[in-house]
Coordinates of C-alpha atoms in Angstrom, one line a residue:
Chain A
M1 CA 175.2 -82.2 62.4
N2 CA 174.8 -80.4 64.7
N3 CA 173.5 -83.7 66.1
R4 CA 175.7 -85.7 65.2
L5 CA 177.8 -83.8 66.8
D6 CA 176.1 -84.0 70.6
R7 CA 175.7 -87.3 70.1
L8 CA 179.3 -87.2 69.7
F9 CA 179.9 -85.3 72.5
T10 CA 176.7 -87.2 74.8
R11 CA 178.8 -90.3 74.5
R12 CA 181.9 -89.2 75.9
A13 CA 180.4 -89.4 79.4
S14 CA 183.7 -87.7 82.1
A15 CA 184.5 -89.6 85.5
A16 CA 182.3 -87.7 87.2
D17 CA 179.5 -89.4 84.8
R18 CA 180.5 -92.5 85.6
R19 CA 180.7 -92.4 89.5
F20 CA 178.2 -90.9 89.9
A21 CA 176.5 -93.5 88.1
A22 CA 177.8 -95.7 90.2
L23 CA 176.6 -94.3 93.2
L24 CA 172.6 -94.2 91.5
D25 CA 172.3 -98.0 90.1
Q26 CA 173.6 -98.1 94.2
A27 CA 169.8 -97.1 95.2
I28 CA 168.9 -99.8 92.8
T29 CA 170.7 -102.8 92.9
R30 CA 170.5 -102.0 96.8
S31 CA 174.4 -102.8 96.8
S32 CA 176.4 -101.9 99.8
G33 CA 179.4 -98.4 98.6
S34 CA 179.9 -96.0 100.9
L35 CA 179.3 -92.4 100.4
A36 CA 182.0 -91.5 103.1
D37 CA 183.7 -90.2 100.0
T38 CA 181.9 -88.5 98.3
T39 CA 181.7 -85.0 98.0
A40 CA 179.1 -82.0 98.9
E41 CA 178.0 -82.0 95.2
E42 CA 177.2 -85.2 95.0
R43 CA 175.7 -85.9 97.7
A44 CA 173.3 -82.7 96.9
E45 CA 172.7 -84.6 93.5
L46 CA 172.1 -87.2 95.3
A47 CA 169.6 -85.7 97.4
T48 CA 167.5 -84.8 94.1
A49 CA 168.2 -88.4 92.6
R50 CA 166.1 -89.0 96.5
L51 CA 164.0 -86.2 95.8
L52 CA 162.6 -87.2 91.7
R53 CA 162.1 -91.7 93.5
A54 CA 159.7 -90.6 95.7
A55 CA 157.9 -87.5 93.8
L56 CA 157.6 -90.0 90.7
V57 CA 156.6 -93.1 92.3
P58 CA 154.8 -92.5 95.5
D59 CA 152.8 -95.1 96.1
A60 CA 154.3 -98.4 97.1
A61 CA 151.8 -100.2 97.3
P62 CA 152.6 -104.6 96.4
L63 CA 151.1 -105.2 93.3
A64 CA 150.7 -108.7 94.4
D65 CA 147.1 -108.4 93.4
V66 CA 147.6 -106.8 89.9
R67 CA 150.5 -109.0 89.4
A68 CA 148.5 -112.2 89.5
R69 CA 145.5 -110.0 87.9
V70 CA 147.9 -109.5 84.6
W71 CA 150.0 -112.7 84.9
R72 CA 146.3 -114.4 84.0
E73 CA 146.4 -111.8 81.1
V74 CA 148.9 -112.6 79.8
Q75 CA 148.4 -116.4 80.3
A76 CA 144.4 -116.6 78.4
R77 CA 146.3 -113.7 75.7
I78 CA 148.7 -116.4 74.9
A79 CA 146.8 -119.1 75.2
P80 CA 146.1 -121.4 71.7
V81 CA 142.8 -121.5 70.4
A82 CA 143.0 -124.4 68.6
P83 CA 139.9 -126.8 69.7
P84 CA 141.0 -129.9 71.2
A85 CA 141.5 -132.9 68.8
P86 CA 139.7 -135.3 67.6
R87 CA 140.0 -139.1 69.2
W88 CA 141.1 -140.3 65.7
H89 CA 143.7 -138.0 66.0
G90 CA 146.6 -140.4 67.0
L91 CA 145.3 -143.0 64.1
L92 CA 145.8 -140.5 61.8
R93 CA 149.0 -139.2 62.6
R94 CA 150.3 -143.4 62.4
T95 CA 148.5 -143.3 58.6
R96 CA 150.1 -140.0 57.5
P97 CA 152.2 -141.5 54.9
L98 CA 150.0 -143.6 53.2
A99 CA 147.4 -140.5 53.0
L100 CA 150.1 -138.4 51.9
A101 CA 150.3 -141.2 49.4
G102 CA 146.8 -141.8 48.2
L103 CA 146.5 -137.3 48.3
A104 CA 149.4 -137.9 45.5
A105 CA 148.3 -140.3 44.1
L106 CA 143.9 -139.1 43.5
L107 CA 145.8 -135.4 42.8
L108 CA 147.4 -137.6 39.6
L109 CA 144.2 -138.7 38.2
F110 CA 142.2 -135.9 38.5
L111 CA 145.6 -133.1 37.5
P112 CA 143.9 -133.0 33.8
V113 CA 140.4 -132.8 34.9
L114 CA 142.2 -129.7 37.3
L115 CA 144.0 -127.8 34.8
T116 CA 141.3 -127.8 31.9
W117 CA 138.6 -126.5 34.5
P118 CA 137.1 -123.4 33.6
W119 CA 137.5 -121.6 36.3
S120 CA 137.2 -118.3 35.3
E121 CA 133.4 -118.4 34.7
E122 CA 132.8 -118.7 38.2
P123 CA 130.0 -116.1 39.6
V124 CA 132.1 -114.0 42.0
L125 CA 129.7 -114.5 44.7
T126 CA 130.1 -118.1 45.6
G127 CA 130.6 -119.9 48.7
P128 CA 131.2 -117.9 51.3
A129 CA 129.8 -115.3 49.8
A130 CA 126.9 -116.6 49.6
V131 CA 126.6 -118.2 52.3
L132 CA 127.0 -115.5 54.5
L133 CA 124.7 -113.8 51.9
Q134 CA 121.6 -116.2 52.8
A135 CA 122.8 -115.9 56.8
A136 CA 121.4 -112.9 56.5
S137 CA 118.0 -113.7 55.5
A138 CA 117.6 -117.1 56.4
A139 CA 116.8 -119.0 60.1
A140 CA 119.3 -121.4 59.7
P141 CA 122.4 -120.1 57.3
P142 CA 124.0 -123.6 55.7
A143 CA 127.4 -124.4 57.8
V144 CA 130.8 -122.6 56.2
P145 CA 133.5 -124.2 54.1
E146 CA 136.3 -124.6 57.0
G147 CA 139.5 -122.7 56.6
Q148 CA 137.6 -119.5 55.3
V149 CA 137.3 -116.5 57.8
L150 CA 134.1 -114.3 56.8
H151 CA 133.2 -110.8 56.0
C152 CA 131.0 -108.5 56.1
I153 CA 130.1 -105.3 55.5
D154 CA 127.8 -104.1 57.0
A155 CA 126.4 -99.7 56.0
Q156 CA 123.9 -98.6 58.1
T157 CA 122.8 -94.3 58.6
H158 CA 121.4 -93.8 62.2
G159 CA 118.7 -90.9 63.3
Q160 CA 118.4 -89.8 66.3
P161 CA 115.7 -87.1 66.7
D162 CA 118.5 -84.6 69.4
R163 CA 121.3 -85.2 66.8
A164 CA 122.1 -85.0 63.5
P165 CA 123.2 -88.2 61.8
W166 CA 125.7 -90.3 62.6
S167 CA 126.8 -93.1 59.6
G168 CA 129.1 -95.9 58.7
Q169 CA 129.3 -99.0 58.4
R170 CA 130.4 -101.5 60.2
E171 CA 131.8 -104.5 60.2
V172 CA 132.5 -108.6 60.8
W173 CA 134.1 -110.9 60.5
L174 CA 133.4 -115.0 61.8
D175 CA 135.1 -117.4 62.4
P176 CA 134.7 -121.4 60.4
H177 CA 133.0 -122.4 63.2
R178 CA 130.9 -118.9 61.9
R179 CA 132.1 -117.4 65.4
L180 CA 132.4 -114.2 65.7
L181 CA 136.0 -113.1 65.7
R182 CA 134.9 -108.9 64.9
V183 CA 132.9 -106.4 64.8
D184 CA 134.1 -102.6 63.6
I185 CA 132.3 -99.6 63.8
T186 CA 133.7 -96.6 62.0
G187 CA 131.0 -93.6 61.4
S188 CA 131.7 -90.5 61.1
P189 CA 130.9 -88.7 64.1
K190 CA 127.7 -87.1 65.1
T191 CA 129.2 -83.8 65.7
A192 CA 133.1 -83.5 66.1
G193 CA 133.8 -83.6 70.2
Q194 CA 130.9 -86.1 70.1
P195 CA 131.5 -89.1 72.6
D196 CA 129.6 -91.6 70.4
S197 CA 132.4 -90.2 67.5
G198 CA 136.1 -92.8 66.5
I199 CA 136.2 -96.1 66.6
Q200 CA 134.5 -99.2 68.1
R201 CA 136.3 -102.0 67.6
H202 CA 135.8 -105.7 69.1
T203 CA 138.5 -108.2 68.0
F204 CA 138.1 -111.7 69.4
D205 CA 140.8 -113.2 68.3
G206 CA 142.8 -111.2 71.8
T207 CA 145.5 -108.9 69.4
T208 CA 143.4 -106.7 69.9
A209 CA 141.6 -105.1 72.7
W210 CA 138.1 -102.9 72.7
Q211 CA 138.8 -99.6 71.5
Y212 CA 136.3 -97.6 71.6
Q213 CA 138.5 -94.2 72.4
P214 CA 137.3 -93.6 75.8
S215 CA 137.5 -97.5 76.2
V216 CA 139.3 -99.7 77.1
G217 CA 139.4 -103.5 77.2
V218 CA 140.4 -106.6 77.1
V219 CA 139.4 -109.6 74.5
R220 CA 140.0 -112.9 75.9
R221 CA 141.5 -115.1 73.0
D222 CA 139.0 -118.1 73.8
A223 CA 136.8 -116.7 70.4
T224 CA 133.3 -116.6 72.6
T225 CA 133.8 -114.3 75.7
Y226 CA 135.3 -110.8 76.0
E227 CA 135.4 -108.9 79.4
Q228 CA 135.2 -105.3 79.4
L229 CA 137.6 -104.5 82.0
A230 CA 136.4 -100.9 81.8
T231 CA 134.6 -98.3 80.0
R232 CA 134.7 -94.4 80.1
F233 CA 132.7 -92.8 77.8
P234 CA 132.8 -88.2 77.7
C235 CA 129.3 -87.0 78.3
A236 CA 127.6 -84.1 77.4
L237 CA 126.6 -83.1 81.5
G238 CA 122.6 -83.0 81.1
D239 CA 121.9 -83.6 84.7
D240 CA 123.3 -82.2 88.1
L241 CA 125.6 -84.7 89.5
T242 CA 124.6 -84.5 93.4
A243 CA 120.2 -84.9 92.1
L244 CA 121.1 -87.5 90.1
R245 CA 122.9 -89.3 93.1
Q246 CA 120.2 -88.4 95.5
V247 CA 118.3 -89.9 93.4
L248 CA 119.6 -93.1 93.0
A249 CA 119.8 -93.0 96.6
R250 CA 116.0 -92.7 97.0
R251 CA 115.5 -95.9 94.5
A252 CA 114.5 -99.2 96.1
P253 CA 117.4 -102.2 94.9
E254 CA 116.3 -104.1 92.0
T255 CA 115.2 -100.7 89.9
A256 CA 116.6 -99.4 87.0
V257 CA 117.2 -95.6 86.9
T258 CA 116.5 -94.8 83.5
I259 CA 117.0 -91.0 82.1
G260 CA 116.3 -89.0 78.6
D261 CA 114.8 -91.5 75.9
E262 CA 116.3 -92.2 73.0
T263 CA 115.6 -93.9 69.5
L264 CA 118.4 -96.9 68.3
D265 CA 117.2 -98.3 64.7
G266 CA 114.3 -96.1 65.4
A267 CA 113.1 -98.3 68.7
P268 CA 112.6 -95.8 71.8
V269 CA 115.4 -96.9 74.2
T270 CA 116.0 -95.7 77.1
V271 CA 120.0 -93.8 77.8
L272 CA 120.5 -94.8 81.6
A273 CA 123.7 -92.2 82.7
I274 CA 125.8 -90.9 84.9
C275 CA 128.1 -88.2 84.3
V276 CA 130.9 -88.3 86.6
A277 CA 133.0 -85.4 86.0
A278 CA 133.5 -82.2 84.4
T279 CA 136.3 -81.9 82.7
D280 CA 135.1 -78.6 81.7
N281 CA 131.0 -77.0 81.9
R282 CA 129.5 -79.0 79.1
T283 CA 131.3 -82.4 79.2
A284 CA 132.3 -85.1 81.7
Q285 CA 132.7 -88.8 82.2
L286 CA 130.0 -91.7 82.7
V287 CA 131.6 -94.5 84.0
F288 CA 130.3 -97.8 83.7
D289 CA 126.8 -96.4 83.5
T290 CA 126.0 -96.0 80.2
Q291 CA 123.1 -98.5 78.8
L292 CA 120.8 -99.3 77.3
L293 CA 118.0 -100.2 78.4
A294 CA 115.1 -102.5 75.7
P295 CA 112.3 -103.6 75.3
A296 CA 113.9 -106.9 73.3
P297 CA 118.1 -107.2 72.2
T298 CA 118.8 -104.9 69.3
A299 CA 120.4 -105.8 66.4
A300 CA 123.5 -102.2 66.8
G301 CA 122.8 -102.3 70.7
F302 CA 123.8 -103.8 73.5
P303 CA 121.0 -103.2 76.3
V304 CA 122.7 -103.8 80.0
R305 CA 121.2 -103.1 82.2
Y306 CA 121.9 -101.2 86.1
T307 CA 120.5 -101.5 88.8
F308 CA 121.7 -99.9 92.4
D309 CA 121.3 -99.9 96.0
R310 CA 120.2 -97.0 97.9
D311 CA 123.3 -95.6 98.3
G312 CA 123.6 -95.3 94.5
R313 CA 125.8 -98.1 94.5
L314 CA 125.8 -100.7 91.3
I315 CA 125.0 -104.3 92.8
R316 CA 123.8 -106.2 88.9
K317 CA 124.6 -105.5 85.5
E318 CA 122.9 -107.5 83.4
S319 CA 123.5 -107.4 79.3
W320 CA 122.1 -108.8 76.8
I321 CA 124.2 -109.1 73.9
L322 CA 122.3 -111.3 71.0
G323 CA 120.9 -113.6 73.1
S324 CA 123.1 -114.0 76.2
T325 CA 123.1 -112.9 78.9
A326 CA 125.3 -111.6 81.3
V327 CA 125.3 -110.3 85.4
I328 CA 127.8 -109.6 87.3
G329 CA 127.7 -108.9 91.3
P330 CA 128.1 -105.7 93.9
N331 CA 130.9 -103.5 92.8
E332 CA 132.2 -106.1 90.2
E333 CA 133.7 -103.8 87.0
R334 CA 134.7 -107.2 85.2
L335 CA 131.8 -108.1 83.0
S336 CA 131.9 -111.8 81.2
Y337 CA 130.4 -111.8 77.9
T338 CA 128.6 -115.1 76.7
F339 CA 128.2 -114.7 72.4
A340 CA 125.5 -116.8 71.3
P341 CA 126.4 -118.8 68.1
A342 CA 126.5 -116.7 65.0
E343 CA 122.8 -119.0 63.8
Q344 CA 121.5 -117.0 66.3
Y345 CA 121.9 -113.6 65.7
P346 CA 119.0 -111.9 64.1
A347 CA 119.3 -110.8 60.4
S348 CA 120.2 -107.8 61.0
F349 CA 123.0 -107.8 62.5
F350 CA 123.6 -107.9 59.0
G351 CA 121.8 -105.2 57.4
P352 CA 120.4 -105.5 54.4
N353 CA 122.2 -104.4 52.2
A354 CA 125.0 -107.2 53.6
I355 CA 128.3 -108.3 50.8
A356 CA 130.3 -111.3 51.9
R357 CA 134.4 -111.8 50.9
P358 CA 136.5 -114.9 51.6
Chain B
M1 CA 148.7 -124.2 79.5
I2 CA 151.1 -121.3 77.8
G3 CA 151.8 -121.0 74.2
E4 CA 151.9 -123.4 72.0
G5 CA 154.4 -126.7 72.6
P6 CA 157.1 -124.9 74.6
R7 CA 160.7 -125.8 75.0
P8 CA 161.5 -127.7 78.7
G9 CA 162.5 -124.5 80.5
E10 CA 161.0 -121.7 78.6
V11 CA 157.6 -121.6 80.2
Q12 CA 160.0 -121.5 84.4
T13 CA 162.0 -119.0 82.4
F14 CA 159.6 -117.1 80.9
T15 CA 157.3 -116.8 84.9
A16 CA 160.8 -115.8 85.5
L17 CA 161.2 -112.7 83.9
Y18 CA 157.6 -112.0 84.3
N19 CA 158.2 -112.4 88.1
A20 CA 161.4 -110.4 88.1
Q21 CA 159.7 -107.6 85.5
F22 CA 156.4 -106.7 86.5
D23 CA 156.9 -104.4 89.1
R24 CA 159.0 -102.3 87.0
V25 CA 156.2 -102.7 83.4
Y26 CA 153.1 -101.4 84.9
R27 CA 154.8 -98.8 87.6
Y28 CA 156.6 -97.5 84.0
L29 CA 153.7 -97.6 82.4
R30 CA 151.3 -96.5 85.1
Y31 CA 153.2 -93.5 85.3
R32 CA 153.0 -92.4 81.7
L33 CA 149.5 -93.2 81.2
G34 CA 148.4 -92.3 84.9
N35 CA 145.4 -95.3 84.3
P36 CA 145.6 -97.7 86.5
V37 CA 143.7 -100.0 83.8
L38 CA 145.2 -99.2 81.7
A39 CA 148.3 -99.5 83.0
E40 CA 147.5 -102.9 83.0
D41 CA 146.1 -104.1 79.6
L42 CA 149.3 -102.4 78.1
A43 CA 151.2 -104.8 80.6
A44 CA 149.9 -107.2 79.2
E45 CA 150.8 -106.4 75.8
V46 CA 153.9 -105.3 76.6
F47 CA 154.9 -110.0 78.5
S48 CA 151.9 -111.2 75.1
R49 CA 154.5 -109.8 73.3
A50 CA 158.1 -111.5 74.7
W51 CA 155.9 -114.6 75.0
R52 CA 155.6 -114.1 71.2
K53 CA 159.4 -113.8 71.5
R54 CA 160.7 -116.2 73.2
D55 CA 163.1 -117.6 70.7
T56 CA 164.7 -114.6 70.7
L57 CA 164.9 -112.3 73.3
L58 CA 168.0 -112.6 74.9
P59 CA 167.6 -113.0 79.3
G60 CA 168.8 -110.5 81.4
D61 CA 169.6 -106.7 80.1
A62 CA 168.9 -107.1 76.8
A63 CA 165.5 -108.9 78.2
T64 CA 165.1 -105.9 80.5
G65 CA 165.6 -102.9 77.5
W66 CA 163.0 -105.2 74.7
L67 CA 160.6 -105.3 77.8
F68 CA 160.9 -101.2 78.0
T69 CA 161.5 -100.2 74.7
T70 CA 158.3 -102.6 73.2
A71 CA 156.4 -100.3 76.9
R72 CA 158.0 -97.7 75.7
H73 CA 156.0 -98.3 72.5
L74 CA 153.4 -99.1 73.2
V75 CA 153.0 -95.4 75.2
A76 CA 152.8 -93.7 72.0
D77 CA 150.9 -95.8 70.5
H78 CA 148.6 -95.4 72.8
Y79 CA 148.4 -91.1 72.5
R80 CA 148.7 -91.4 69.2
R81 CA 145.3 -92.6 68.8
G82 CA 144.1 -89.6 69.9
P83 CA 143.4 -87.6 72.8
D84 CA 141.9 -90.2 76.2
A85 CA 139.5 -89.2 78.1
L86 CA 139.6 -87.7 81.3
P87 CA 141.7 -89.7 83.2
L88 CA 139.7 -91.4 86.3
D89 CA 143.3 -90.2 88.8
T90 CA 141.3 -86.9 88.3
V91 CA 138.1 -87.1 89.8
P92 CA 137.6 -86.5 92.9
P93 CA 135.9 -88.8 95.2
E94 CA 132.9 -86.7 96.0
R95 CA 132.0 -87.1 92.3
H96 CA 132.9 -90.9 91.7
P97 CA 129.1 -92.2 91.2
R98 CA 130.2 -95.8 93.4
G99 CA 131.2 -93.5 96.0
A100 CA 135.1 -95.1 96.8
P101 CA 136.1 -94.6 100.5
P102 CA 138.5 -91.4 100.9
E103 CA 140.7 -94.2 101.4
V104 CA 141.0 -95.0 97.6
G105 CA 142.5 -91.8 97.3
V106 CA 146.2 -91.0 96.5
L107 CA 147.7 -87.7 98.2
L108 CA 149.8 -85.9 96.3
D109 CA 151.1 -83.5 97.7
E110 CA 152.5 -79.8 96.4
R111 CA 156.2 -81.2 96.1
S112 CA 155.4 -84.3 94.2
A113 CA 153.4 -81.6 92.2
L114 CA 156.0 -79.8 91.0
V115 CA 158.6 -82.1 91.0
R116 CA 156.5 -83.8 88.3
R117 CA 155.8 -80.8 86.2
A118 CA 159.4 -80.8 85.8
V119 CA 160.3 -83.9 84.2
A120 CA 157.9 -83.1 81.6
G121 CA 159.5 -80.2 81.1
L122 CA 162.3 -81.6 79.7
G123 CA 162.7 -83.2 76.9
D124 CA 162.3 -86.4 75.2
R125 CA 165.3 -88.1 75.3
E126 CA 165.9 -87.0 78.9
R127 CA 162.6 -87.6 80.1
A128 CA 162.5 -90.9 79.1
V129 CA 166.1 -91.8 81.0
V130 CA 164.8 -89.9 84.2
E131 CA 161.5 -91.9 84.4
L132 CA 163.0 -95.4 83.8
H133 CA 165.0 -94.7 86.0
F134 CA 163.3 -93.8 88.6
V135 CA 160.1 -94.8 88.1
A136 CA 160.9 -97.8 86.7
D137 CA 163.6 -98.6 89.0
L138 CA 166.5 -99.2 85.2
R139 CA 170.2 -99.7 86.1
H140 CA 172.1 -97.4 83.5
R141 CA 173.4 -100.5 81.4
E142 CA 169.3 -101.4 80.7
I143 CA 168.3 -97.9 80.3
A144 CA 171.0 -97.9 77.2
Q145 CA 169.3 -101.3 76.4
A146 CA 165.9 -99.5 76.0
L147 CA 167.0 -97.0 74.7
G148 CA 169.3 -98.5 72.8
T149 CA 172.8 -95.9 73.4
S150 CA 175.5 -96.5 75.3
E151 CA 175.6 -96.6 79.3
G152 CA 177.9 -93.7 78.7
N153 CA 175.2 -91.1 77.1
V154 CA 172.9 -92.5 79.4
A155 CA 174.9 -92.0 82.4
K156 CA 176.2 -87.9 80.7
I157 CA 172.9 -87.7 79.9
L158 CA 171.5 -89.0 83.5
H159 CA 173.2 -86.1 85.7
R160 CA 173.8 -83.5 83.1
T161 CA 169.6 -83.9 83.6
L162 CA 170.0 -84.0 87.4
R163 CA 171.9 -81.3 87.9
R164 CA 169.0 -79.0 85.8
L165 CA 165.6 -80.6 87.4
R166 CA 168.2 -80.0 90.8
A167 CA 168.7 -76.0 89.5
A168 CA 164.8 -75.9 89.0
L169 CA 163.2 -77.5 92.1
A170 CA 165.3 -75.4 94.0
H171 CA 165.2 -72.2 92.4
E172 CA 161.2 -73.8 93.2
E173 CA 162.5 -74.6 97.2
V174 CA 162.1 -78.1 96.4
T175 CA 163.8 -79.8 99.1
D176 CA 164.1 -83.9 99.8
E177 CA 163.0 -83.7 102.7
Q178 CA 160.4 -84.3 104.6
P179 CA 157.4 -82.1 104.3
T180 CA 155.6 -82.0 107.5
G181 CA 152.0 -79.7 107.4
Q182 CA 151.6 -78.5 104.2
T183 CA 148.8 -78.7 102.2
V184 CA 147.8 -82.0 100.3
H185 CA 145.8 -82.8 97.7
A186 CA 143.8 -85.8 97.9
T187 CA 142.7 -87.5 94.1
G188 CA 140.2 -90.0 94.2
E189 CA 141.9 -93.5 92.3
R190 CA 139.7 -96.6 91.1
R191 CA 141.6 -99.5 92.2

């Protein structure tokens, strides 16, 4: 009741409110208006408005670069992903009525068979499910039927010597052409507040960004690449930053610096970590530079090698994702990954307990 | 290039909308999120959705209102997902691993910090009106569209809130005079 009365009351703007609103809007529309007849009270309020404008938007730098960059991103997100039309598309369009009539005739012909077919006796795991299970163990999986998106769930558990075990599942979606559409990794956090908690989602249909909780990423819509705009991982502050930068500065170019060792899926990997800003005495932010250096691409990890120059600047970034490689130049923030065809995924990518759902 | 089968003129209309509104939308998102990269991401999402809604999106103030309503919802969704990591804006330049040069930093003076704190202390409705007006540069009519209220209500809220802020800032001895010789704090910022 009180809220309703409040709304009724506030909707009734006074003449002073409306006059002051016009004065404020003048500043936005840059329309000419005389301030000569304003009262001292109004001038004081306009001064407050100027103060707010200056304080809240201190950075009035031109946004042309940002505008152009986002425009490209908008175009990428709304661009169609339909495969190129085959050459006979025009012929098909011209003969569509005839084709439809033929289909109708065929349907009528086989209608009795379809009506009497024992659909309910079909086994549960057939079609795409069987195909995907076969794909998980076979080097050359058969083609996937058109028009179906496969869905694979892989439950796995990671154990690391110095941390609590992580358990979770990875869900993989493939499109009918066996291109990777999306990977969701959900898991119980190792420990509350540990950096690996959260949901990691790679969506390749352009609708959802990478959603690793502290990260921001954008996925392009062509279903084969995505651009990771920035990643920021909180991490335990285990090393003194100044000392780390000195180490980096002393290293020759093309030499990766490694700090710490961990294991991933039982294989030893090296974690390269640079912690930059302590939020308190125990946590910090890791900018761009948490990477796994594995001897070979692993199923679960995305190994990346960073190379720094003598000043500690990133000059090269190499990434192997499921057999693909990406490299960026000095000080670039975008990294485009190109994914290999799904046939080249290691069988372990799908996991031993994979099940498939159409 | 854009979408599938846009009608004649749709691309031009959408491009004009983008060019007219991008700066406002981006500045608003950046202010709300404190993160330029995330602001770019959400700005792209706002305009992507606008393109998908182009059939029903009316030109003029209604379109502006829709853009900012969407932007506000996206920001709310972002915060609903959970706390973000420490914004890079708060990373001191000397701690940045890539040795960001000092010119990328933005100077925020004490006065700005006080004003931001005062705005942050407002109620949701009041803060939204103030942010949409002073950060996004929306007129009263456009704010009314974005918040789903009347223009008169916006005028009333803004006028009343400005008085409150004026009193609060006067209490802190903050004025709109140009600061001279005051202490400033540098804050690192990635571009």
